[in-house]
Short mmCIF file of C-alpha atoms in Angstrom, two decimals:
data_model
loop_
_atom_site.label_atom_id
_atom_site.label_comp_id
_atom_site.label_asym_id
_atom_site.label_seq_id
_atom_site.Cartn_x
_atom_site.Cartn_y
_atom_site.Cartn_z
CA MET A 1 -126.45 60.73 -18.11
CA LEU A 2 -127.20 64.22 -19.49
CA PRO A 3 -125.80 65.91 -22.61
CA GLU A 4 -122.47 67.65 -22.06
CA ARG A 5 -123.94 71.04 -23.02
CA LEU A 6 -126.61 70.72 -20.38
CA ASN A 7 -124.02 69.78 -17.75
CA LYS A 8 -122.16 72.99 -18.57
CA VAL A 9 -125.33 75.01 -18.00
CA ILE A 10 -125.96 73.15 -14.72
CA HIS A 11 -122.41 73.88 -13.58
CA LEU A 12 -122.83 77.61 -14.31
CA LEU A 13 -126.27 77.84 -12.68
CA ALA A 14 -124.85 76.15 -9.56
CA ARG A 15 -122.65 79.23 -9.08
CA LEU A 16 -125.69 81.41 -8.35
CA PRO A 17 -125.98 82.27 -4.64
CA GLY A 18 -127.84 79.60 -2.65
CA VAL A 19 -128.13 77.25 -5.63
CA GLY A 20 -126.71 73.72 -5.36
CA GLU A 21 -126.19 71.07 -8.05
CA LYS A 22 -129.68 69.66 -7.57
CA THR A 23 -131.48 72.99 -7.90
CA ALA A 24 -129.24 73.91 -10.85
CA GLN A 25 -130.23 70.65 -12.56
CA ARG A 26 -133.89 71.47 -11.94
CA PHE A 27 -133.42 74.92 -13.49
CA ALA A 28 -131.54 73.51 -16.49
CA LEU A 29 -134.09 70.76 -17.20
CA PHE A 30 -136.87 73.35 -16.96
CA LEU A 31 -135.07 75.55 -19.50
CA ALA A 32 -134.31 72.62 -21.79
CA THR A 33 -137.67 70.84 -21.74
CA GLU A 34 -140.39 73.30 -20.77
CA ALA A 35 -139.23 76.84 -21.31
CA GLY A 36 -137.10 77.13 -24.43
CA ASP A 37 -138.24 80.75 -24.85
CA VAL A 38 -136.85 81.65 -21.41
CA ALA A 39 -133.55 79.91 -22.29
CA ASN A 40 -133.24 81.87 -25.55
CA HIS A 41 -134.23 85.26 -24.11
CA LEU A 42 -132.13 84.84 -20.98
CA GLY A 43 -129.19 83.79 -23.13
CA ALA A 44 -129.49 86.87 -25.31
CA GLU A 45 -129.93 89.24 -22.34
CA LEU A 46 -127.04 87.81 -20.33
CA THR A 47 -124.69 87.84 -23.32
CA THR A 48 -124.90 91.62 -23.62
CA LEU A 49 -125.83 92.53 -20.03
CA LEU A 50 -122.38 93.65 -18.93
CA ASP A 51 -121.98 95.84 -22.02
CA HIS A 52 -125.02 97.87 -21.06
CA ILE A 53 -124.85 98.26 -17.31
CA ARG A 54 -122.09 99.69 -15.13
CA PRO A 55 -121.67 100.86 -11.56
CA CYS A 56 -122.92 104.48 -11.48
CA ASP A 57 -119.98 106.87 -11.98
CA ARG A 58 -121.13 108.90 -9.00
CA CYS A 59 -122.39 106.43 -6.40
CA GLY A 60 -121.64 102.84 -7.45
CA ASN A 61 -125.31 101.83 -7.82
CA LEU A 62 -126.03 99.89 -11.02
CA ALA A 63 -126.83 102.16 -13.96
CA ASP A 64 -127.49 102.01 -17.71
CA TYR A 65 -124.21 102.57 -19.58
CA ASP A 66 -124.62 104.57 -22.78
CA GLY A 67 -121.06 104.03 -24.02
CA THR A 68 -119.56 107.07 -22.31
CA ALA A 69 -121.16 107.49 -18.88
CA ALA A 70 -123.29 105.64 -16.35
CA ILE A 71 -125.46 107.72 -14.01
CA CYS A 72 -128.07 105.84 -11.97
CA ASP A 73 -131.71 106.76 -11.39
CA VAL A 74 -131.05 107.94 -7.82
CA CYS A 75 -128.26 110.30 -8.88
CA ARG A 76 -130.43 111.64 -11.74
CA ASP A 77 -133.39 112.29 -9.44
CA THR A 78 -133.29 116.06 -8.82
CA ARG A 79 -135.94 115.91 -6.09
CA ARG A 80 -133.51 114.22 -3.75
CA ASP A 81 -131.63 116.03 -1.00
CA SER A 82 -128.05 116.04 -2.26
CA ASN A 83 -126.75 117.23 1.13
CA LEU A 84 -127.72 113.92 2.72
CA LEU A 85 -125.65 110.83 1.84
CA CYS A 86 -126.25 107.23 2.89
CA ILE A 87 -123.22 104.93 2.76
CA VAL A 88 -123.94 101.25 2.06
CA ALA A 89 -121.84 98.17 1.38
CA ARG A 90 -123.70 96.70 -1.62
CA VAL A 91 -126.29 97.58 -4.26
CA GLN A 92 -128.64 95.11 -2.52
CA ASP A 93 -128.41 97.21 0.66
CA LEU A 94 -129.18 100.40 -1.29
CA LEU A 95 -132.33 98.73 -2.64
CA ALA A 96 -133.32 97.61 0.87
CA VAL A 97 -132.92 101.15 2.27
CA GLU A 98 -134.91 102.52 -0.69
CA ARG A 99 -137.73 100.05 0.00
CA SER A 100 -137.97 101.39 3.56
CA GLY A 101 -138.88 104.78 2.10
CA ALA A 102 -136.95 106.44 4.95
CA MET A 103 -134.10 107.88 2.88
CA ARG A 104 -134.64 111.09 0.92
CA GLY A 105 -130.96 111.70 0.12
CA ARG A 106 -128.51 109.94 -2.17
CA TYR A 107 -126.16 106.97 -1.72
CA PHE A 108 -122.58 105.88 -1.94
CA VAL A 109 -121.89 102.16 -2.47
CA LEU A 110 -118.58 101.00 -1.02
CA GLY A 111 -118.73 97.67 -2.88
CA LYS A 112 -117.11 95.78 -0.01
CA LEU A 113 -116.55 95.82 3.74
CA LEU A 114 -113.32 96.03 5.67
CA SER A 115 -112.44 92.43 6.47
CA PRO A 116 -108.99 91.75 7.95
CA LEU A 117 -109.66 87.99 7.92
CA ASP A 118 -110.27 88.04 4.15
CA GLY A 119 -107.35 90.39 3.60
CA ILE A 120 -109.54 93.38 2.73
CA GLY A 121 -107.89 96.48 4.22
CA PRO A 122 -108.80 100.20 4.08
CA GLU A 123 -106.84 100.62 0.81
CA GLU A 124 -109.35 98.37 -0.96
CA LEU A 125 -112.28 100.64 -0.15
CA PRO A 126 -113.08 103.64 -2.42
CA LEU A 127 -112.59 106.14 0.42
CA GLU A 128 -111.04 108.85 -1.78
CA ARG A 129 -113.94 108.68 -4.24
CA MET A 130 -116.31 108.84 -1.27
CA ILE A 131 -114.66 112.00 0.11
CA ASN A 132 -114.61 113.62 -3.36
CA ARG A 133 -118.29 112.88 -3.75
CA ILE A 134 -119.01 114.42 -0.34
CA ARG A 135 -117.05 117.57 -1.22
CA GLU A 136 -118.60 117.95 -4.69
CA ASP A 137 -122.15 117.55 -3.45
CA LYS A 138 -121.53 119.72 -0.36
CA VAL A 139 -122.90 116.89 1.78
CA THR A 140 -123.75 118.02 5.31
CA GLU A 141 -124.97 114.74 6.79
CA VAL A 142 -123.75 111.18 6.35
CA ILE A 143 -125.69 108.08 7.47
CA VAL A 144 -123.57 104.93 7.60
CA ALA A 145 -125.83 101.95 6.78
CA THR A 146 -123.27 99.14 6.69
CA PRO A 147 -124.64 95.93 8.30
CA PRO A 148 -124.42 95.45 12.11
CA SER A 149 -121.77 92.73 11.77
CA VAL A 150 -118.11 92.78 12.87
CA ASP A 151 -116.98 93.81 9.37
CA GLY A 152 -119.85 96.29 9.02
CA GLU A 153 -119.03 97.97 12.34
CA ALA A 154 -115.32 98.14 11.51
CA THR A 155 -116.14 99.74 8.16
CA ALA A 156 -118.50 102.23 9.80
CA LEU A 157 -115.75 103.23 12.25
CA LEU A 158 -113.25 103.63 9.39
CA VAL A 159 -115.67 105.82 7.42
CA ALA A 160 -116.36 107.94 10.51
CA ARG A 161 -112.63 108.42 11.13
CA GLU A 162 -112.00 109.37 7.50
CA LEU A 163 -114.75 111.97 7.64
CA GLU A 164 -113.89 113.36 11.06
CA PRO A 165 -111.67 116.22 9.69
CA THR A 166 -114.58 117.45 7.51
CA GLY A 167 -116.75 118.17 10.54
CA ILE A 168 -119.81 116.68 8.82
CA ALA A 169 -122.58 115.15 10.97
CA ILE A 170 -122.12 111.37 10.84
CA SER A 171 -124.61 108.82 12.18
CA ARG A 172 -124.96 105.06 12.19
CA ILE A 173 -128.25 103.19 11.65
CA ALA A 174 -129.72 101.78 14.86
CA SER A 175 -129.25 98.14 15.79
CA GLY A 176 -131.77 96.39 18.04
CA VAL A 177 -134.75 94.04 18.21
CA PRO A 178 -136.47 93.98 14.77
CA HIS A 179 -140.01 95.34 14.45
CA GLY A 180 -142.45 92.57 15.36
CA GLY A 181 -139.60 90.55 16.86
CA ASP A 182 -139.82 88.68 20.12
CA LEU A 183 -137.41 89.58 22.95
CA GLU A 184 -137.43 85.92 23.98
CA PHE A 185 -135.85 84.90 20.70
CA ALA A 186 -133.48 87.85 20.24
CA ASP A 187 -129.82 86.88 20.63
CA GLN A 188 -127.91 88.48 23.50
CA ILE A 189 -125.81 90.83 21.33
CA THR A 190 -128.92 92.20 19.59
CA LEU A 191 -130.67 92.70 22.91
CA GLY A 192 -127.56 94.27 24.43
CA ARG A 193 -127.44 96.73 21.54
CA ALA A 194 -131.14 97.46 21.84
CA ILE A 195 -130.56 98.45 25.48
CA ASP A 196 -127.38 100.43 24.72
CA GLY A 197 -129.23 102.27 21.97
CA ARG A 198 -132.33 103.08 24.03
CA LYS A 199 -134.12 106.36 23.41
CA ALA A 200 -136.02 108.59 25.81
CA ILE A 201 -139.79 108.25 25.52
CA ASP A 202 -141.40 111.59 24.75
CA GLY A 203 -144.24 111.70 27.26
CA MET B 1 -134.49 101.79 -9.27
CA LEU B 2 -132.47 99.33 -11.37
CA PRO B 3 -131.44 99.59 -15.03
CA GLU B 4 -134.10 98.37 -17.49
CA ARG B 5 -131.78 95.66 -18.83
CA LEU B 6 -131.30 94.24 -15.37
CA ASN B 7 -135.06 94.24 -14.74
CA LYS B 8 -135.50 92.16 -17.90
CA VAL B 9 -133.00 89.62 -16.59
CA ILE B 10 -134.75 89.57 -13.19
CA HIS B 11 -138.10 89.00 -14.88
CA LEU B 12 -136.71 86.05 -16.87
CA LEU B 13 -134.91 84.50 -13.88
CA ALA B 14 -138.17 84.72 -11.89
CA ARG B 15 -139.67 82.20 -14.34
CA LEU B 16 -137.33 79.46 -13.08
CA PRO B 17 -139.15 76.92 -10.89
CA GLY B 18 -139.33 77.97 -7.24
CA VAL B 19 -137.72 81.36 -7.90
CA GLY B 20 -139.61 84.52 -6.90
CA GLU B 21 -138.87 88.17 -7.73
CA LYS B 22 -136.64 88.58 -4.67
CA THR B 23 -134.45 85.56 -5.39
CA ALA B 24 -134.32 86.52 -9.07
CA GLN B 25 -133.07 89.99 -8.07
CA ARG B 26 -130.42 88.37 -5.88
CA PHE B 27 -129.29 86.19 -8.80
CA ALA B 28 -129.25 89.14 -11.22
CA LEU B 29 -127.27 91.42 -8.87
CA PHE B 30 -124.78 88.60 -8.28
CA LEU B 31 -124.32 88.19 -12.05
CA ALA B 32 -124.07 91.95 -12.62
CA THR B 33 -121.77 92.90 -9.76
CA GLU B 34 -119.78 89.86 -8.65
CA ALA B 35 -119.76 87.23 -11.37
CA GLY B 36 -119.54 88.82 -14.80
CA ASP B 37 -117.79 85.69 -16.11
CA VAL B 38 -120.77 83.52 -15.11
CA ALA B 39 -123.14 86.00 -16.82
CA ASN B 40 -121.12 85.89 -20.05
CA HIS B 41 -120.62 82.12 -20.10
CA LEU B 42 -124.20 81.35 -19.12
CA GLY B 43 -125.44 83.78 -21.78
CA ALA B 44 -123.37 82.08 -24.48
CA GLU B 45 -124.39 78.57 -23.40
CA LEU B 46 -128.11 79.35 -23.13
CA THR B 47 -128.18 81.14 -26.48
CA THR B 48 -127.20 77.97 -28.34
CA LEU B 49 -128.44 75.32 -25.88
CA LEU B 50 -131.62 74.40 -27.75
CA ASP B 51 -129.75 74.05 -31.04
CA HIS B 52 -127.58 71.32 -29.56
CA ILE B 53 -129.86 69.22 -27.40
CA ARG B 54 -133.10 67.43 -28.29
CA PRO B 55 -135.33 64.80 -26.75
CA CYS B 56 -133.79 61.43 -27.67
CA ASP B 57 -135.42 60.08 -30.85
CA ARG B 58 -135.93 56.71 -29.19
CA CYS B 59 -136.89 57.42 -25.57
CA GLY B 60 -137.45 61.14 -25.00
CA ASN B 61 -134.51 61.58 -22.59
CA LEU B 62 -132.38 64.65 -23.35
CA ALA B 63 -129.63 63.96 -25.88
CA ASP B 64 -126.93 65.73 -27.87
CA TYR B 65 -128.30 66.68 -31.29
CA ASP B 66 -125.76 66.38 -34.11
CA GLY B 67 -127.92 68.04 -36.78
CA THR B 68 -129.63 64.87 -37.96
CA ALA B 69 -130.32 62.61 -34.97
CA ALA B 70 -130.44 62.65 -31.19
CA ILE B 71 -129.76 59.39 -29.34
CA CYS B 72 -129.20 59.62 -25.58
CA ASP B 73 -126.52 57.94 -23.48
CA VAL B 74 -128.94 55.35 -22.09
CA CYS B 75 -130.11 54.27 -25.55
CA ARG B 76 -126.50 54.10 -26.76
CA ASP B 77 -125.40 51.95 -23.82
CA THR B 78 -125.22 48.42 -25.24
CA ARG B 79 -124.73 46.82 -21.82
CA ARG B 80 -128.33 47.57 -20.93
CA ASP B 81 -131.13 45.02 -21.08
CA SER B 82 -133.22 46.20 -24.03
CA ASN B 83 -136.04 43.80 -23.14
CA LEU B 84 -136.78 45.76 -19.97
CA LEU B 85 -138.40 49.19 -20.32
CA CYS B 86 -139.15 51.71 -17.57
CA ILE B 87 -141.86 54.26 -18.37
CA VAL B 88 -141.51 57.65 -16.67
CA ALA B 89 -143.29 60.99 -16.90
CA ARG B 90 -140.31 63.36 -17.09
CA VAL B 91 -136.55 63.42 -17.69
CA GLN B 92 -136.16 64.34 -14.00
CA ASP B 93 -137.86 61.06 -13.05
CA LEU B 94 -135.55 59.09 -15.37
CA LEU B 95 -132.55 60.65 -13.61
CA ALA B 96 -134.03 59.80 -10.19
CA VAL B 97 -134.57 56.13 -11.17
CA GLU B 98 -131.01 56.02 -12.59
CA ARG B 99 -129.63 57.37 -9.30
CA SER B 100 -131.30 54.50 -7.46
CA GLY B 101 -129.14 52.09 -9.48
CA ALA B 102 -132.06 49.64 -9.53
CA MET B 103 -132.86 49.84 -13.25
CA ARG B 104 -130.74 47.89 -15.73
CA GLY B 105 -133.06 48.37 -18.71
CA ARG B 106 -133.95 51.37 -20.84
CA TYR B 107 -136.55 54.12 -20.53
CA PHE B 108 -139.43 55.77 -22.28
CA VAL B 109 -140.29 59.35 -21.26
CA LEU B 110 -143.98 60.22 -21.71
CA GLY B 111 -143.33 63.96 -21.30
CA LYS B 112 -146.61 64.52 -19.47
CA LEU B 113 -149.24 62.81 -17.36
CA LEU B 114 -152.90 62.24 -18.10
CA SER B 115 -154.70 65.14 -16.40
CA PRO B 116 -158.40 65.57 -17.13
CA LEU B 117 -158.51 68.71 -14.98
CA ASP B 118 -155.81 70.37 -17.13
CA GLY B 119 -157.41 69.06 -20.31
CA ILE B 120 -154.65 66.53 -21.01
CA GLY B 121 -156.31 63.42 -22.47
CA PRO B 122 -154.86 60.12 -23.79
CA GLU B 123 -154.41 61.61 -27.28
CA GLU B 124 -151.77 64.00 -25.89
CA LEU B 125 -149.52 61.16 -24.71
CA PRO B 126 -147.05 59.50 -27.14
CA LEU B 127 -148.69 56.07 -26.75
CA GLU B 128 -148.15 55.03 -30.37
CA ARG B 129 -144.43 55.87 -30.19
CA MET B 130 -144.29 53.93 -26.92
CA ILE B 131 -145.86 50.81 -28.48
CA ASN B 132 -143.60 51.05 -31.54
CA ARG B 133 -140.59 51.27 -29.29
CA ILE B 134 -141.75 48.21 -27.34
CA ARG B 135 -142.24 46.22 -30.58
CA GLU B 136 -138.92 47.29 -32.10
CA ASP B 137 -136.92 46.44 -29.01
CA LYS B 138 -138.85 43.23 -28.34
CA VAL B 139 -139.51 44.43 -24.81
CA THR B 140 -140.72 41.65 -22.54
CA GLU B 141 -141.20 43.56 -19.30
CA VAL B 142 -142.49 47.09 -18.63
CA ILE B 143 -142.13 48.90 -15.29
CA VAL B 144 -144.42 51.93 -14.99
CA ALA B 145 -142.67 54.51 -12.79
CA THR B 146 -145.12 57.43 -13.01
CA PRO B 147 -145.52 59.20 -9.64
CA PRO B 148 -148.01 57.85 -7.07
CA SER B 149 -150.39 60.80 -7.57
CA VAL B 150 -153.92 60.85 -9.01
CA ASP B 151 -152.57 61.79 -12.47
CA GLY B 152 -149.68 59.35 -12.16
CA GLU B 153 -151.99 56.45 -11.26
CA ALA B 154 -154.42 57.30 -14.07
CA THR B 155 -151.53 57.38 -16.55
CA ALA B 156 -150.19 54.05 -15.25
CA LEU B 157 -153.64 52.47 -15.76
CA LEU B 158 -153.87 53.90 -19.28
CA VAL B 159 -150.42 52.55 -20.18
CA ALA B 160 -151.33 49.13 -18.74
CA ARG B 161 -154.57 49.03 -20.75
CA GLU B 162 -152.78 50.02 -23.95
CA LEU B 163 -150.23 47.27 -23.46
CA GLU B 164 -152.70 44.57 -22.40
CA PRO B 165 -153.13 43.13 -25.93
CA THR B 166 -149.35 42.63 -26.22
CA GLY B 167 -149.29 40.18 -23.31
CA ILE B 168 -146.12 41.83 -21.93
CA ALA B 169 -145.45 41.65 -18.18
CA ILE B 170 -146.37 45.06 -16.74
CA SER B 171 -145.63 46.20 -13.20
CA ARG B 172 -145.99 49.40 -11.21
CA ILE B 173 -143.39 50.73 -8.75
CA ALA B 174 -144.35 50.21 -5.09
CA SER B 175 -145.89 52.98 -3.04
CA GLY B 176 -145.49 52.98 0.73
CA VAL B 177 -143.67 54.47 3.71
CA PRO B 178 -140.29 55.84 2.48
CA HIS B 179 -137.08 54.23 3.72
CA GLY B 180 -136.15 55.80 7.06
CA GLY B 181 -139.65 57.30 7.32
CA ASP B 182 -141.68 57.36 10.49
CA LEU B 183 -145.10 55.65 10.53
CA GLU B 184 -146.32 58.31 12.94
CA PHE B 185 -145.81 61.02 10.32
CA ALA B 186 -146.93 59.08 7.23
CA ASP B 187 -150.25 60.30 5.80
CA GLN B 188 -153.15 57.86 5.80
CA ILE B 189 -153.13 57.21 2.03
CA THR B 190 -149.43 56.33 2.08
CA LEU B 191 -149.89 54.04 5.08
CA GLY B 192 -152.98 52.46 3.49
CA ARG B 193 -150.95 51.72 0.37
CA ALA B 194 -148.07 50.35 2.41
CA ILE B 195 -150.49 47.86 3.99
CA ASP B 196 -152.20 47.01 0.69
CA GLY B 197 -148.81 46.43 -0.91
CA ARG B 198 -147.41 44.25 1.93
CA LYS B 199 -145.05 41.44 1.05
CA ALA B 200 -144.57 38.07 2.72
CA ILE B 201 -141.49 37.89 4.94
CA ASP B 202 -139.18 35.11 3.85
CA GLY B 203 -138.36 33.30 7.10
#
């Protein structure tokens, strides 16, 4: 029913996360009938995107690539505490931690989580690069901010074990009932962790 | 926090219908970190998309453009009843009617609806092209399938008035409680229309 070229675009858009064929068709028809300027600009930007951005050479965050090196904004920022390192799974998680405003150090992006079921073992994680980074920056404290899932916990344990010989202080972000959340609707694992992770109330 | 080039892509993706900044960022990070092939292919396709598709010269549906003419699949299909014409507002609506399998004729896409509040008057609708099409194809029956909204009804009335002198049979798609819908949850206008549009039961 639709031109072949448009079907190709629909097929590609349907690969975006959370986008099905129907939404992809809606996007494609919008680009083709209402927003030709967006189609043209997006086309031009996407065509050259991967030539101009790279994972940061130091931390794995996304960075502008100038042809020789890619250093991200966080690694360039000299006001940050380089002795404090937060380890995350993905760039998205780095952005989420940044939004919280609670992290004044730098980051290291693992890129993936340990996942025996998907065949991702320790050798697939950039542990050597992580340790080099920690040595170079004379990091004294590491916060592991992998997600509180089975894979995230396994990865956190692996990171902690790798860093044990260095004697660096290692912590894991707290898991519990979210701020504003209702105990009634919290699942039992979350509530169990909230109780396990309880803190003394300073009177 | 993110490279300037990626922010541009996020900004453009956020113009897609129903996509906010957060979803656009999710799409962009997916393209930049996980699916470089999709980014490259989509970039190439979008860059040349508008050079290769056009509204069909005859009906306004999207069609492959070969450099001189654009005739869509529906208009090319000789098995269709060219005396029956379905008038729709958008290409999306044409596709929806096609999916129903209930239309064996051809289509005419208005491109927009009459909307006094948005300053869209009768002169903005392709009424002359519509009438020419009806004359050329010797159309004997017109089904107006604009949506059952205020603008859709106003447009249907306008189309009917324009076609009155031709003496062609003109009908409007039925409005009522959707198939599988619950009367309890139908709004009062829908239920009112369902009653107004009641049909005799053949015993």
